[in-house]
mmCIF file of C-alpha atoms and ligand atoms in Angstrom:
data_model
loop_
_atom_site.group_PDB
_atom_site.id
_atom_site.type_symbol
_atom_site.label_atom_id
_atom_site.label_comp_id
_atom_site.label_asym_id
_atom_site.label_seq_id
_atom_site.Cartn_x
_atom_site.Cartn_y
_atom_site.Cartn_z
ATOM 1 C CA UNK P 1 13.205 -20.744 -9.569
ATOM 2 C CA UNK P 2 10.325 -22.489 -11.355
ATOM 3 C CA UNK P 3 8.731 -20.517 -14.188
ATOM 4 C CA UNK P 4 5.454 -19.983 -12.313
ATOM 5 C CA UNK P 5 7.382 -18.396 -9.392
ATOM 6 C CA UNK P 6 9.311 -15.975 -11.534
ATOM 7 C CA UNK P 7 9.698 -13.081 -11.893
ATOM 8 C CA UNK P 8 9.263 -12.326 -8.166
ATOM 9 C CA UNK P 9 6.627 -9.860 -7.032
ATOM 10 C CA UNK P 10 7.620 -6.756 -5.116
ATOM 11 C CA UNK P 11 4.413 -5.451 -3.605
ATOM 12 C CA UNK P 12 3.129 -1.972 -2.715
ATOM 13 C CA UNK P 13 1.282 -2.738 0.526
ATOM 14 C CA UNK P 14 0.633 -5.330 3.233
ATOM 15 C CA UNK P 15 -0.572 -5.296 6.852
ATOM 16 C CA UNK P 16 1.403 -8.273 8.153
ATOM 17 C CA UNK P 17 3.079 -6.205 10.894
ATOM 18 C CA UNK P 18 -0.388 -5.237 12.169
ATOM 19 C CA UNK P 19 -1.310 -8.933 12.438
ATOM 20 C CA UNK P 20 1.638 -9.335 14.815
ATOM 21 C CA UNK P 21 0.905 -6.151 16.761
ATOM 22 C CA UNK P 22 -2.707 -7.252 17.250
ATOM 23 C CA UNK P 23 -1.666 -10.713 18.453
ATOM 24 C CA UNK P 24 -3.176 -12.506 15.446
ATOM 25 C CA UNK P 25 0.197 -13.861 14.304
ATOM 26 C CA UNK P 26 3.614 -14.296 15.900
ATOM 27 C CA UNK P 27 7.058 -13.679 14.454
ATOM 28 C CA UNK P 28 7.546 -17.466 14.556
ATOM 29 C CA UNK P 29 4.343 -17.890 12.497
ATOM 30 C CA UNK P 30 5.770 -15.629 9.789
ATOM 31 C CA UNK P 31 9.062 -17.570 9.730
ATOM 32 C CA UNK P 32 7.627 -21.104 9.931
ATOM 33 C CA UNK P 33 4.225 -20.605 8.306
ATOM 34 C CA UNK P 34 0.731 -20.696 9.815
ATOM 35 C CA UNK P 35 -2.779 -21.436 8.622
ATOM 36 C CA UNK P 36 -4.268 -17.940 8.749
ATOM 37 C CA UNK P 37 -3.402 -14.553 7.224
ATOM 38 C CA UNK P 38 -1.964 -13.997 3.759
ATOM 39 C CA UNK P 39 1.810 -13.756 4.188
ATOM 40 C CA UNK P 40 4.484 -15.948 5.772
ATOM 41 C CA UNK P 41 7.898 -17.037 4.546
ATOM 42 C CA UNK P 42 6.965 -20.559 3.310
ATOM 43 C CA UNK P 43 3.965 -19.188 1.361
ATOM 44 C CA UNK P 44 6.070 -16.304 0.016
ATOM 45 C CA UNK P 45 8.533 -18.849 -1.382
ATOM 46 C CA UNK P 46 5.679 -20.984 -2.735
ATOM 47 C CA UNK P 47 4.171 -18.011 -4.594
ATOM 48 C CA UNK P 48 7.247 -16.076 -5.691
ATOM 49 C CA UNK P 49 6.357 -13.210 -3.350
ATOM 50 C CA UNK P 50 9.679 -11.392 -3.010
ATOM 51 C CA UNK P 51 8.503 -8.798 -0.487
ATOM 52 C CA UNK P 52 7.290 -5.230 -0.576
ATOM 53 C CA UNK P 53 6.180 -2.321 1.546
ATOM 54 C CA UNK P 54 5.247 -3.541 5.039
ATOM 55 C CA UNK P 55 2.967 -1.013 6.736
ATOM 56 C CA UNK P 56 2.832 0.175 10.314
ATOM 57 C CA UNK P 57 -0.838 1.055 10.740
ATOM 58 C CA UNK P 58 -2.231 2.414 14.014
ATOM 59 C CA UNK P 59 -5.756 1.124 14.642
ATOM 60 C CA UNK P 60 -8.321 3.358 16.310
ATOM 61 C CA UNK P 61 -8.737 2.670 20.053
ATOM 62 C CA UNK P 62 -11.078 -0.165 20.974
ATOM 63 C CA UNK P 63 -14.727 0.537 20.337
ATOM 64 C CA UNK P 64 -14.387 2.519 17.103
ATOM 65 C CA UNK P 65 -14.475 0.324 14.027
ATOM 66 C CA UNK P 66 -11.803 0.856 11.338
ATOM 67 C CA UNK P 67 -12.664 -2.072 9.149
ATOM 68 C CA UNK P 68 -15.925 -3.004 7.572
ATOM 69 C CA UNK P 69 -17.741 -6.278 7.580
ATOM 70 C CA UNK P 70 -19.288 -7.554 4.372
ATOM 71 C CA UNK P 71 -20.924 -4.609 2.612
ATOM 72 C CA UNK P 72 -23.456 -4.871 -0.164
ATOM 73 C CA UNK P 73 -25.104 -2.240 -2.338
ATOM 74 C CA UNK P 74 -24.220 1.410 -1.711
ATOM 75 C CA UNK P 75 -22.376 2.239 1.507
ATOM 76 C CA UNK P 76 -20.811 5.164 3.324
ATOM 77 C CA UNK P 77 -18.815 4.423 6.461
ATOM 78 C CA UNK P 78 -17.979 7.544 8.501
ATOM 79 C CA UNK P 79 -14.336 8.481 9.106
ATOM 80 C CA UNK P 80 -13.006 7.438 12.529
ATOM 81 C CA UNK P 81 -11.924 10.174 14.951
ATOM 82 C CA UNK P 82 -8.422 11.666 14.844
ATOM 83 C CA UNK P 83 -5.852 9.796 16.992
ATOM 84 C CA UNK P 84 -3.808 11.322 19.827
ATOM 85 C CA UNK P 85 -0.133 11.636 18.931
ATOM 86 C CA UNK P 86 1.266 9.899 22.076
ATOM 87 C CA UNK P 87 -1.015 6.890 21.484
ATOM 88 C CA UNK P 88 0.019 6.686 17.828
ATOM 89 C CA UNK P 89 3.717 7.178 18.610
ATOM 90 C CA UNK P 90 3.693 4.344 21.145
ATOM 91 C CA UNK P 91 2.096 2.018 18.583
ATOM 92 C CA UNK P 92 4.533 3.046 15.831
ATOM 93 C CA UNK P 93 7.499 2.425 18.136
ATOM 94 C CA UNK P 94 6.189 -1.087 18.742
ATOM 95 C CA UNK P 95 5.869 -1.443 14.956
ATOM 96 C CA UNK P 96 9.564 -0.643 14.475
ATOM 97 C CA UNK P 97 10.383 -3.324 17.077
ATOM 98 C CA UNK P 98 8.382 -5.892 15.061
ATOM 99 C CA UNK P 99 10.533 -5.076 12.015
ATOM 100 C CA UNK P 100 13.687 -5.771 14.043
ATOM 101 C CA UNK P 101 12.185 -8.997 15.383
ATOM 102 C CA UNK P 102 11.218 -10.185 11.876
ATOM 103 C CA UNK P 103 14.681 -9.368 10.563
ATOM 104 C CA UNK P 104 16.472 -11.055 13.484
ATOM 105 C CA UNK P 105 14.293 -14.147 13.003
ATOM 106 C CA UNK P 106 15.289 -14.399 9.325
ATOM 107 C CA UNK P 107 11.895 -13.550 7.783
ATOM 108 C CA UNK P 108 12.744 -10.211 6.165
ATOM 109 C CA UNK P 109 15.597 -8.006 5.054
ATOM 110 C CA UNK P 110 14.848 -4.351 5.803
ATOM 111 C CA UNK P 111 15.649 -2.420 2.610
ATOM 112 C CA UNK P 112 16.573 1.273 2.485
ATOM 113 C CA UNK P 113 17.443 1.573 -1.213
ATOM 114 C CA UNK P 114 16.357 0.154 -4.548
ATOM 115 C CA UNK P 115 19.738 -1.587 -4.761
ATOM 116 C CA UNK P 116 19.084 -3.371 -1.469
ATOM 117 C CA UNK P 117 15.653 -4.483 -2.718
ATOM 118 C CA UNK P 118 17.219 -5.871 -5.894
ATOM 119 C CA UNK P 119 19.691 -7.930 -3.841
ATOM 120 C CA UNK P 120 17.014 -9.097 -1.378
ATOM 121 C CA UNK P 121 14.715 -10.266 -4.206
ATOM 122 C CA UNK P 122 17.428 -12.778 -5.141
ATOM 123 C CA UNK P 123 17.632 -14.136 -1.584
ATOM 124 C CA UNK P 124 15.579 -16.371 0.686
ATOM 125 C CA UNK P 125 14.029 -13.701 2.918
ATOM 126 C CA UNK P 126 11.327 -11.216 1.996
ATOM 127 C CA UNK P 127 12.511 -7.709 1.068
ATOM 128 C CA UNK P 128 10.772 -5.233 3.386
ATOM 129 C CA UNK P 129 10.436 -1.476 3.022
ATOM 130 C CA UNK P 130 9.205 0.223 6.198
ATOM 131 C CA UNK P 131 6.043 2.254 5.513
ATOM 132 C CA UNK P 132 3.814 4.143 7.963
ATOM 133 C CA UNK P 133 0.162 4.338 6.895
ATOM 134 C CA UNK P 134 -1.200 7.537 8.474
ATOM 135 C CA UNK P 135 1.129 10.150 10.025
ATOM 136 C CA UNK P 136 -0.569 10.449 13.433
ATOM 137 C CA UNK P 137 2.697 9.673 15.273
ATOM 138 C CA UNK P 138 4.276 12.812 13.787
ATOM 139 C CA UNK P 139 3.763 16.271 15.330
ATOM 140 C CA UNK P 140 3.047 19.523 13.438
ATOM 141 C CA UNK P 141 6.755 20.455 13.218
ATOM 142 C CA UNK P 142 7.513 17.033 11.660
ATOM 143 C CA UNK P 143 10.435 16.539 14.085
ATOM 144 C CA UNK P 144 9.831 12.780 14.436
ATOM 145 C CA UNK P 145 10.288 12.216 10.705
ATOM 146 C CA UNK P 146 14.084 12.479 10.784
ATOM 147 C CA UNK P 147 14.335 9.912 13.594
ATOM 148 C CA UNK P 148 11.958 7.539 11.778
ATOM 149 C CA UNK P 149 14.093 7.897 8.646
ATOM 150 C CA UNK P 150 17.197 7.012 10.645
ATOM 151 C CA UNK P 151 15.365 3.884 11.865
ATOM 152 C CA UNK P 152 14.680 2.837 8.269
ATOM 153 C CA UNK P 153 11.430 4.554 7.276
ATOM 154 C CA UNK P 154 11.341 5.105 3.504
ATOM 155 C CA UNK P 155 7.605 5.601 2.785
ATOM 156 C CA UNK P 156 4.791 7.509 4.493
ATOM 157 C CA UNK P 157 1.067 7.992 3.934
ATOM 158 C CA UNK P 158 0.083 11.398 5.368
ATOM 159 C CA UNK P 159 -3.347 9.930 6.147
ATOM 160 C CA UNK P 160 -5.183 6.653 6.375
ATOM 161 C CA UNK P 161 -8.987 6.878 5.884
ATOM 162 C CA UNK P 162 -9.111 9.152 8.920
ATOM 163 C CA UNK P 163 -8.378 12.854 9.431
ATOM 164 C CA UNK P 164 -4.921 13.859 10.710
ATOM 165 C CA UNK P 165 -3.354 17.253 11.472
ATOM 166 C CA UNK P 166 -1.935 17.021 7.927
ATOM 167 C CA UNK P 167 -5.009 16.320 5.814
ATOM 168 C CA UNK P 168 -8.069 14.181 5.281
ATOM 169 C CA UNK P 169 -8.458 10.625 4.083
ATOM 170 C CA UNK P 170 -11.318 9.305 1.987
ATOM 171 C CA UNK P 171 -14.071 7.361 3.730
ATOM 172 C CA UNK P 172 -15.020 3.865 2.545
ATOM 173 C CA UNK P 173 -17.845 5.098 0.336
ATOM 174 C CA UNK P 174 -19.371 3.456 -2.750
ATOM 175 C CA UNK P 175 -20.228 4.833 -5.199
ATOM 176 C CA UNK P 176 -18.208 8.027 -4.818
ATOM 177 C CA UNK P 177 -15.132 9.769 -6.118
ATOM 178 C CA UNK P 178 -12.405 10.718 -3.638
ATOM 179 C CA UNK P 179 -13.340 14.391 -3.899
ATOM 180 C CA UNK P 180 -14.437 14.569 -0.264
ATOM 181 C CA UNK P 181 -13.173 17.112 2.267
ATOM 182 C CA UNK P 182 -10.458 19.778 2.329
ATOM 183 C CA UNK P 183 -6.868 19.702 1.063
ATOM 184 C CA UNK P 184 -3.638 19.599 3.063
ATOM 185 C CA UNK P 185 -3.236 21.800 6.141
ATOM 186 C CA UNK P 186 -0.156 24.035 6.600
ATOM 187 C CA UNK P 187 1.382 21.184 8.616
ATOM 188 C CA UNK P 188 0.536 18.837 5.738
ATOM 189 C CA UNK P 189 2.370 21.039 3.264
ATOM 190 C CA UNK P 190 5.377 21.083 5.633
ATOM 191 C CA UNK P 191 5.227 17.286 5.808
ATOM 192 C CA UNK P 192 5.416 17.010 2.000
ATOM 193 C CA UNK P 193 8.502 19.242 1.921
ATOM 194 C CA UNK P 194 10.152 17.301 4.758
ATOM 195 C CA UNK P 195 9.487 13.996 2.979
ATOM 196 C CA UNK P 196 11.065 15.436 -0.182
ATOM 197 C CA UNK P 197 14.101 16.642 1.799
ATOM 198 C CA UNK P 198 14.626 13.259 3.480
ATOM 199 C CA UNK P 199 13.715 11.353 0.276
ATOM 200 C CA UNK P 200 10.821 9.525 1.958
ATOM 201 C CA UNK P 201 8.231 8.340 -0.572
ATOM 202 C CA UNK P 202 4.777 9.895 -0.111
ATOM 203 C CA UNK P 203 1.910 7.415 -0.523
ATOM 204 C CA UNK P 204 -1.302 8.949 -1.899
ATOM 205 C CA UNK P 205 -3.565 5.921 -1.345
ATOM 206 C CA UNK P 206 -6.254 6.942 1.203
ATOM 207 C CA UNK P 207 -5.672 10.698 0.624
ATOM 208 C CA UNK P 208 -8.653 12.646 -0.689
ATOM 209 C CA UNK P 209 -8.625 14.368 -4.076
ATOM 210 C CA UNK P 210 -7.875 17.921 -2.875
ATOM 211 C CA UNK P 211 -5.035 16.584 -0.755
ATOM 212 C CA UNK P 212 -3.579 14.788 -3.761
ATOM 213 C CA UNK P 213 -3.826 18.004 -5.810
ATOM 214 C CA UNK P 214 -1.825 19.770 -3.087
ATOM 215 C CA UNK P 215 0.852 17.063 -3.058
ATOM 216 C CA UNK P 216 1.012 17.243 -6.882
ATOM 217 C CA UNK P 217 1.577 21.006 -6.704
ATOM 218 C CA UNK P 218 4.212 20.853 -3.936
ATOM 219 C CA UNK P 219 6.171 17.619 -4.236
ATOM 220 C CA UNK P 220 9.294 17.199 -6.349
ATOM 221 C CA UNK P 221 8.956 13.386 -6.305
ATOM 222 C CA UNK P 222 6.937 11.073 -8.585
ATOM 223 C CA UNK P 223 3.312 10.690 -7.402
ATOM 224 C CA UNK P 224 2.643 7.202 -6.064
ATOM 225 C CA UNK P 225 -0.523 5.431 -4.913
ATOM 226 C CA UNK P 226 0.740 2.151 -3.447
ATOM 227 C CA UNK P 227 -2.607 0.310 -3.238
ATOM 228 C CA UNK P 228 -5.461 1.826 -5.277
ATOM 229 C CA UNK P 229 -7.426 0.890 -8.386
ATOM 230 C CA UNK P 230 -9.241 2.496 -11.327
ATOM 231 C CA UNK P 231 -12.408 4.433 -10.507
ATOM 232 C CA UNK P 232 -13.571 3.885 -14.107
ATOM 233 C CA UNK P 233 -13.911 0.146 -13.381
ATOM 234 C CA UNK P 234 -14.980 0.310 -9.707
ATOM 235 C CA UNK P 235 -16.393 3.694 -8.620
ATOM 236 C CA UNK P 236 -15.144 3.533 -5.024
ATOM 237 C CA UNK P 237 -13.857 6.582 -3.128
ATOM 238 C CA UNK P 238 -10.525 4.735 -2.584
ATOM 239 C CA UNK P 239 -9.943 4.404 -6.336
ATOM 240 C CA UNK P 240 -8.372 6.909 -8.735
ATOM 241 C CA UNK P 241 -10.244 8.889 -11.374
ATOM 242 C CA UNK P 242 -8.815 9.258 -14.871
ATOM 243 C CA UNK P 243 -7.806 12.840 -13.995
ATOM 244 C CA UNK P 244 -5.791 11.547 -11.031
ATOM 245 C CA UNK P 245 -4.218 8.812 -13.171
ATOM 246 C CA UNK P 246 -3.150 11.482 -15.660
ATOM 247 C CA UNK P 247 -1.563 13.495 -12.813
ATOM 248 C CA UNK P 248 0.375 10.401 -11.730
ATOM 249 C CA UNK P 249 1.494 9.680 -15.303
ATOM 250 C CA UNK P 250 2.655 13.272 -15.758
ATOM 251 C CA UNK P 251 4.816 13.012 -12.620
ATOM 252 C CA UNK P 252 6.266 9.674 -13.833
ATOM 253 C CA UNK P 253 4.903 7.987 -10.691
ATOM 254 C CA UNK P 254 2.970 4.729 -10.379
ATOM 255 C CA UNK P 255 -0.004 2.812 -8.986
ATOM 256 C CA UNK P 256 -0.020 -0.590 -7.247
ATOM 257 C CA UNK P 257 -3.141 -2.651 -7.993
ATOM 258 C CA UNK P 258 -5.058 -3.391 -4.784
ATOM 259 C CA UNK P 259 -6.438 -6.933 -4.415
ATOM 260 C CA UNK P 260 -9.261 -5.836 -2.066
ATOM 261 C CA UNK P 261 -12.459 -7.277 -3.529
ATOM 262 C CA UNK P 262 -14.453 -4.120 -2.730
ATOM 263 C CA UNK P 263 -12.007 -1.947 -4.725
ATOM 264 C CA UNK P 264 -11.894 -4.377 -7.676
ATOM 265 C CA UNK P 265 -15.504 -5.404 -8.270
ATOM 266 C CA UNK P 266 -17.588 -2.967 -10.334
ATOM 267 C CA UNK P 267 -20.407 -3.435 -7.779
ATOM 268 C CA UNK P 268 -18.112 -2.529 -4.847
ATOM 269 C CA UNK P 269 -19.134 -5.609 -2.866
ATOM 270 C CA UNK P 270 -16.748 -7.105 -0.326
ATOM 271 C CA UNK P 271 -17.149 -10.618 -1.634
ATOM 272 C CA UNK P 272 -14.164 -12.595 -2.960
ATOM 273 C CA UNK P 273 -16.099 -14.866 -5.338
ATOM 274 C CA UNK P 274 -15.274 -13.411 -8.755
ATOM 275 C CA UNK P 275 -12.831 -14.061 -11.592
ATOM 276 C CA UNK P 276 -9.455 -12.449 -12.190
ATOM 277 C CA UNK P 277 -10.821 -10.992 -15.442
ATOM 278 C CA UNK P 278 -12.088 -8.151 -13.214
ATOM 279 C CA UNK P 279 -8.544 -7.434 -12.041
ATOM 280 C CA UNK P 280 -7.334 -7.514 -15.662
ATOM 281 C CA UNK P 281 -9.846 -4.761 -16.528
ATOM 282 C CA UNK P 282 -8.165 -2.559 -13.896
ATOM 283 C CA UNK P 283 -4.759 -3.524 -15.279
ATOM 284 C CA UNK P 284 -5.776 -2.548 -18.831
ATOM 285 C CA UNK P 285 -7.268 0.748 -17.690
ATOM 286 C CA UNK P 286 -4.253 1.657 -15.556
ATOM 287 C CA UNK P 287 -1.837 0.821 -18.394
ATOM 288 C CA UNK P 288 -3.946 2.890 -20.807
ATOM 289 C CA UNK P 289 -3.534 5.990 -18.635
ATOM 290 C CA UNK P 290 -0.163 5.322 -16.987
ATOM 291 C CA UNK P 291 1.731 3.326 -19.604
ATOM 292 C CA UNK P 292 3.529 0.026 -19.061
ATOM 293 C CA UNK P 293 6.216 1.555 -16.806
ATOM 294 C CA UNK P 294 3.903 2.868 -14.078
ATOM 295 C CA UNK P 295 1.788 -0.057 -12.842
ATOM 296 C CA UNK P 296 2.610 -2.708 -10.238
ATOM 297 C CA UNK P 297 1.040 -4.722 -7.421
ATOM 298 C CA UNK P 298 -0.232 -3.240 -4.117
ATOM 299 C CA UNK P 299 -1.860 -6.353 -2.692
ATOM 300 C CA UNK P 300 -3.186 -5.176 0.697
ATOM 301 C CA UNK P 301 -2.468 -8.750 1.862
ATOM 302 C CA UNK P 302 -3.374 -9.229 5.542
ATOM 303 C CA UNK P 303 -5.594 -6.136 5.346
ATOM 304 C CA UNK P 304 -8.222 -7.010 2.754
ATOM 305 C CA UNK P 305 -10.499 -9.720 1.409
ATOM 306 C CA UNK P 306 -8.635 -10.844 -1.740
ATOM 307 C CA UNK P 307 -10.091 -12.718 -4.764
ATOM 308 C CA UNK P 308 -10.606 -16.432 -4.102
ATOM 309 C CA UNK P 309 -8.442 -17.297 -7.137
ATOM 310 C CA UNK P 310 -5.438 -15.723 -5.365
ATOM 311 C CA UNK P 311 -6.313 -16.422 -1.712
ATOM 312 C CA UNK P 312 -2.921 -15.490 -0.221
ATOM 313 C CA UNK P 313 0.643 -14.828 -1.390
ATOM 314 C CA UNK P 314 1.077 -18.504 -2.345
ATOM 315 C CA UNK P 315 -1.660 -17.923 -4.956
ATOM 316 C CA UNK P 316 0.307 -15.335 -6.925
ATOM 317 C CA UNK P 317 1.242 -17.869 -9.662
ATOM 318 C CA UNK P 318 -2.468 -17.696 -10.624
ATOM 319 C CA UNK P 319 -2.109 -13.932 -11.123
ATOM 320 C CA UNK P 320 1.024 -14.427 -13.262
ATOM 321 C CA UNK P 321 -0.835 -17.050 -15.316
ATOM 322 C CA UNK P 322 -3.888 -14.795 -15.771
ATOM 323 C CA UNK P 323 -1.680 -11.923 -16.933
ATOM 324 C CA UNK P 324 0.273 -14.188 -19.306
ATOM 325 C CA UNK P 325 -2.986 -15.551 -20.793
ATOM 326 C CA UNK P 326 -4.086 -11.925 -21.199
ATOM 327 C CA UNK P 327 -1.064 -11.251 -23.429
ATOM 328 C CA UNK P 328 1.466 -9.873 -20.920
ATOM 329 C CA UNK P 329 4.848 -10.849 -22.382
ATOM 330 C CA UNK P 330 8.059 -11.568 -20.445
ATOM 331 C CA UNK P 331 9.364 -8.004 -20.583
ATOM 332 C CA UNK P 332 6.083 -6.491 -19.362
ATOM 333 C CA UNK P 333 5.706 -9.217 -16.707
ATOM 334 C CA UNK P 334 9.076 -8.215 -15.250
ATOM 335 C CA UNK P 335 7.972 -4.575 -15.110
ATOM 336 C CA UNK P 336 4.585 -5.321 -13.539
ATOM 337 C CA UNK P 337 5.889 -7.767 -10.940
ATOM 338 C CA UNK P 338 8.772 -5.644 -9.594
ATOM 339 C CA UNK P 339 10.621 -3.636 -12.261
ATOM 340 C CA UNK P 340 8.348 -0.619 -12.128
ATOM 341 C CA UNK P 341 8.538 -0.417 -8.340
ATOM 342 C CA UNK P 342 12.347 -0.452 -8.483
ATOM 343 C CA UNK P 343 12.313 2.215 -11.183
ATOM 344 C CA UNK P 344 10.080 4.628 -9.254
ATOM 345 C CA UNK P 345 11.886 4.015 -5.955
ATOM 346 C CA UNK P 346 15.250 4.687 -7.593
ATOM 347 C CA UNK P 347 13.835 8.012 -8.813
ATOM 348 C CA UNK P 348 12.265 8.854 -5.437
ATOM 349 C CA UNK P 349 15.111 7.799 -3.167
ATOM 350 C CA UNK P 350 17.953 8.657 -5.555
ATOM 351 C CA UNK P 351 19.648 5.272 -5.029
HETATM 352 ZN ZN1 ZN N 401 -4.561 0.945 3.130
#
């Protein structure tokens, strides 16, 4: 592997499966390459993108907007309504089928352990961990969780930026901390315990601050935010305050840096025309609070407007180069690109 493609990235979050579910990409596109989106196999090889968490995200029914258009200045988008469980379950089941289709077509290897990720990162396909972003498909007794685990689920976000029966997500609000709304419900506390029992990683990105405090008090696993940035650099409700970063450090968890322009730029604008020096400010701040062993990538590819200097997963050599120019040495580069993810997953999953 050429120097600019190594070490491979293992990434905390992408929405490629949603692209397929929404008819914006096909499984063949992901295998052969296509001229839209951020991730396909040829571009992954071109950029040294080894894989990551692939999310199943259930969009709100037609007519209610989940995603924002270009936003400038201050903004506060209301939370969408709660989803019905049968609707969400149907969508999640279709998501699991997309994983099988991608694996059968040779695009991904579904990974259930850190060992399997390590092997897959050496191979030609993308390593894929099945993640569900928002637990709407799960009922209050959490019965579906065991079946999802048997089908390969290894990571779950109790909420997206939307209320569920388990807790409340943060709205897309700038400027604002994530201290908005109530903590986990009784069902939410049960969900945390069930995730611990089944060794399913709990993703705190999108959860509000009181909810994260509840997970911190209850969970026996490291605290992980797969795709969030530093509030001190960009005061967005989706980013993490220094107090939250200290909680994550104390639990020996980690944070994946989100490439969404609106969560990187100090002005919160969803505009991709800015330099990677902004991303490096987040990196420095996260390392200051979390240490070198607790920071990785959480790109949000296929779900966010990413900096023009990266563009898509084929542009990741530019991120490696920017980090190297910033003084990141070989040992730290290995940790930031994939080593820290493998470390925290080994701790969380026990294998
Ligand atoms: Zn997200």
